[in-house]
Short mmCIF file of C-alpha atoms in Angstrom, two decimals:
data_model
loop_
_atom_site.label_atom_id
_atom_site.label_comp_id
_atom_site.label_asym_id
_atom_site.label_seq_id
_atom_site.Cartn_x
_atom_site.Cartn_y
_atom_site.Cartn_z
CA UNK L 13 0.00 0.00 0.00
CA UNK L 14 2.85 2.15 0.19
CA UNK L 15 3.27 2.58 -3.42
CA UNK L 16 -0.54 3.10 -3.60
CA UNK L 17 -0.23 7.41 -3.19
CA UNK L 18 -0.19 7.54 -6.94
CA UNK L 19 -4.29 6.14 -7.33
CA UNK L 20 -5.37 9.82 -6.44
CA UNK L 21 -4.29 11.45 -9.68
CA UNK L 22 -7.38 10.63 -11.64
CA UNK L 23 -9.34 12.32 -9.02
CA UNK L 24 -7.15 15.36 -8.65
CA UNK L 25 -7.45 15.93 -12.71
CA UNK L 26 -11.09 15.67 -13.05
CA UNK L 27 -11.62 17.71 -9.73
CA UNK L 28 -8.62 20.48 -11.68
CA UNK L 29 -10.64 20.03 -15.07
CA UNK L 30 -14.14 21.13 -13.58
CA UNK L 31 -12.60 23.66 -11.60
CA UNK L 32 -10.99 25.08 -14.30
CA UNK L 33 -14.76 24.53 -16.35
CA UNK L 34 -16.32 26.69 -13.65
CA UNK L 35 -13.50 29.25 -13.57
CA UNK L 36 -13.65 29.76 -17.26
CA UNK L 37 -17.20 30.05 -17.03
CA UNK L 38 -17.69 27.25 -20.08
CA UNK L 39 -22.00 27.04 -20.74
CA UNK L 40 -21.89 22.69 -20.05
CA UNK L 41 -23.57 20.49 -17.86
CA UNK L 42 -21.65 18.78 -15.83
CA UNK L 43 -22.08 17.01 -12.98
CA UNK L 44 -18.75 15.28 -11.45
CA UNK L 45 -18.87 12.60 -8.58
CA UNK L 46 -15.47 11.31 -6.99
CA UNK L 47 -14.72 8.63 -4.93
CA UNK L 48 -12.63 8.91 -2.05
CA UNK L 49 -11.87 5.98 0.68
CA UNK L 50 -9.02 5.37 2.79
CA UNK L 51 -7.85 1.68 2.06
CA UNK L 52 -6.43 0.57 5.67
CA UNK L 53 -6.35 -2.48 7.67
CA UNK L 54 -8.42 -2.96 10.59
CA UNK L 55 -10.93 -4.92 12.27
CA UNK L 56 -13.46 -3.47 10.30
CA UNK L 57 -11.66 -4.26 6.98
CA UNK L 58 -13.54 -6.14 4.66
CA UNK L 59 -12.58 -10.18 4.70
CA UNK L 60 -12.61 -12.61 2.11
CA UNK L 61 -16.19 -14.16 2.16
CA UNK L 62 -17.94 -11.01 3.80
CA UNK L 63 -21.24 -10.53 1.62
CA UNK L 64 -22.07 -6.86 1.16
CA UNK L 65 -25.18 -5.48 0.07
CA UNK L 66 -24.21 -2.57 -2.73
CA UNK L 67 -26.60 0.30 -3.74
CA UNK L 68 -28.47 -1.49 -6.55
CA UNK L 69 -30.07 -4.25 -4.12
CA UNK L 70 -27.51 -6.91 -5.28
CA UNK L 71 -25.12 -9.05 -3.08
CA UNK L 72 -22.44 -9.66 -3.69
CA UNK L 73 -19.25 -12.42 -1.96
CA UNK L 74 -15.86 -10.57 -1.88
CA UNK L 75 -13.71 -13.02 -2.85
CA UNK L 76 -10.17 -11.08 -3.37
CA UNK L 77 -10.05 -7.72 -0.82
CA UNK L 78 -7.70 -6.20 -3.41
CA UNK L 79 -11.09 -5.86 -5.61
CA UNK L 80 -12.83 -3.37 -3.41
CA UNK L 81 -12.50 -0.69 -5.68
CA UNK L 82 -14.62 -2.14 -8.42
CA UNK L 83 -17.76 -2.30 -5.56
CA UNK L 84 -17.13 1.66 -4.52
CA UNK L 85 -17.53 2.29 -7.99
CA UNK L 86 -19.79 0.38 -9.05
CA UNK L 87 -22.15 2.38 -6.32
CA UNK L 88 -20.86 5.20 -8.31
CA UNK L 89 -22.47 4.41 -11.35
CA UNK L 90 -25.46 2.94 -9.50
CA UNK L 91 -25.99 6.64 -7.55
CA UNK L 92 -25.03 8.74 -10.72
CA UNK L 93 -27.56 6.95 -13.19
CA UNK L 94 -30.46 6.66 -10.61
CA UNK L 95 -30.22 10.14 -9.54
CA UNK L 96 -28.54 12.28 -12.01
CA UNK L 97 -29.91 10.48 -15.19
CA UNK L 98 -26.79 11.32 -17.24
CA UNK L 99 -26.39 11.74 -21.27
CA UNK L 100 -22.66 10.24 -21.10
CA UNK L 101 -20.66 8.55 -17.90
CA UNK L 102 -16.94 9.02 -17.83
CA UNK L 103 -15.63 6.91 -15.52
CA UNK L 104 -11.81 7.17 -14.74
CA UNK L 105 -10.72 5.26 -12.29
CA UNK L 106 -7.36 3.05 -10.69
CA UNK L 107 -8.49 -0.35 -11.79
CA UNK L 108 -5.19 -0.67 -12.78
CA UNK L 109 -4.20 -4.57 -12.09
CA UNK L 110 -5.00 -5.23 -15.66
CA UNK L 111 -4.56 -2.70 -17.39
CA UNK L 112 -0.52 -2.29 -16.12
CA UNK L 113 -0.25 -6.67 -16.72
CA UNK L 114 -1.59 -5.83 -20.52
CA UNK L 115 0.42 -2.77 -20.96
CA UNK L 116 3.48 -2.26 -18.16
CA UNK L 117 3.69 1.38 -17.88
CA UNK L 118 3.91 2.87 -21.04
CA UNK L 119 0.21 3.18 -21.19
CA UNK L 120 -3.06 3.77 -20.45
CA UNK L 121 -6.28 1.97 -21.15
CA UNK L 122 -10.04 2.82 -22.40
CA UNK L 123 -13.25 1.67 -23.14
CA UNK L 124 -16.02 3.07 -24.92
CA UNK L 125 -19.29 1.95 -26.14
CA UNK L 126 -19.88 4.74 -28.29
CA UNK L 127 -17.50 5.42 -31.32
CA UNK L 128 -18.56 9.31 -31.70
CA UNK L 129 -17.63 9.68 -28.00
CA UNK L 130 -14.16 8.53 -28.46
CA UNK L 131 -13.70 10.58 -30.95
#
């Protein structure tokens, strides 16, 4: 967890971006949500086989603890579509297990499901 500092950037540039949005007074909707946790061990920290109940009335069996920012997120999305009824999501976020096995660290990954977004 030491090395683990670094999984803040994406929320420091989106929270930078809309700041600068709002200082430049640009005329667009947005609506930004970040997610911010402290990942520590404790007594309360969740175990493998705990069964959580997330936002969207699901349960779910954590199985690896190292996973626990996919269900954070995944509330996210839950909270932002129910209540915000967005156009477009952009999601950045440090699921970066994956991504940095696929691509070391010359890279970065994404996902769209729109074509006219990406570009």
């Amino acid at each position: 967890m030491k090395l683990m500092r670094a999984d803040m950037g994406e929320v420091t540039a989106f929270v930078a971006a809309t700041w600068a949005i709002a200082k430049l007074g640009l005329h667009i909707n947005l609506s930004v949500v970040t997610l911010l946790t402290e990942n520590m061990p404790s007594g309360k920290a969740t175990k493998p086989g705990d069964i959580i109940g997330p936002m969207k009335g699901l349960t779910v069996e954590v199985d690896n603890t190292d996973a626990e920012s996919r269900l954070v997120l995944a509330d996210a999305l839950t909270y932002v579509s129910r209540d915000f009824k967005p156009h477009t999501i952009i999601d950045v976020a440090t699921l970066a297990g994956a991504v940095l096995h696929a691509f070391g660290h010359v890279c970065s990954a994404a996902s769209v499901e729109d074509e006219s977004l990406w570009q």
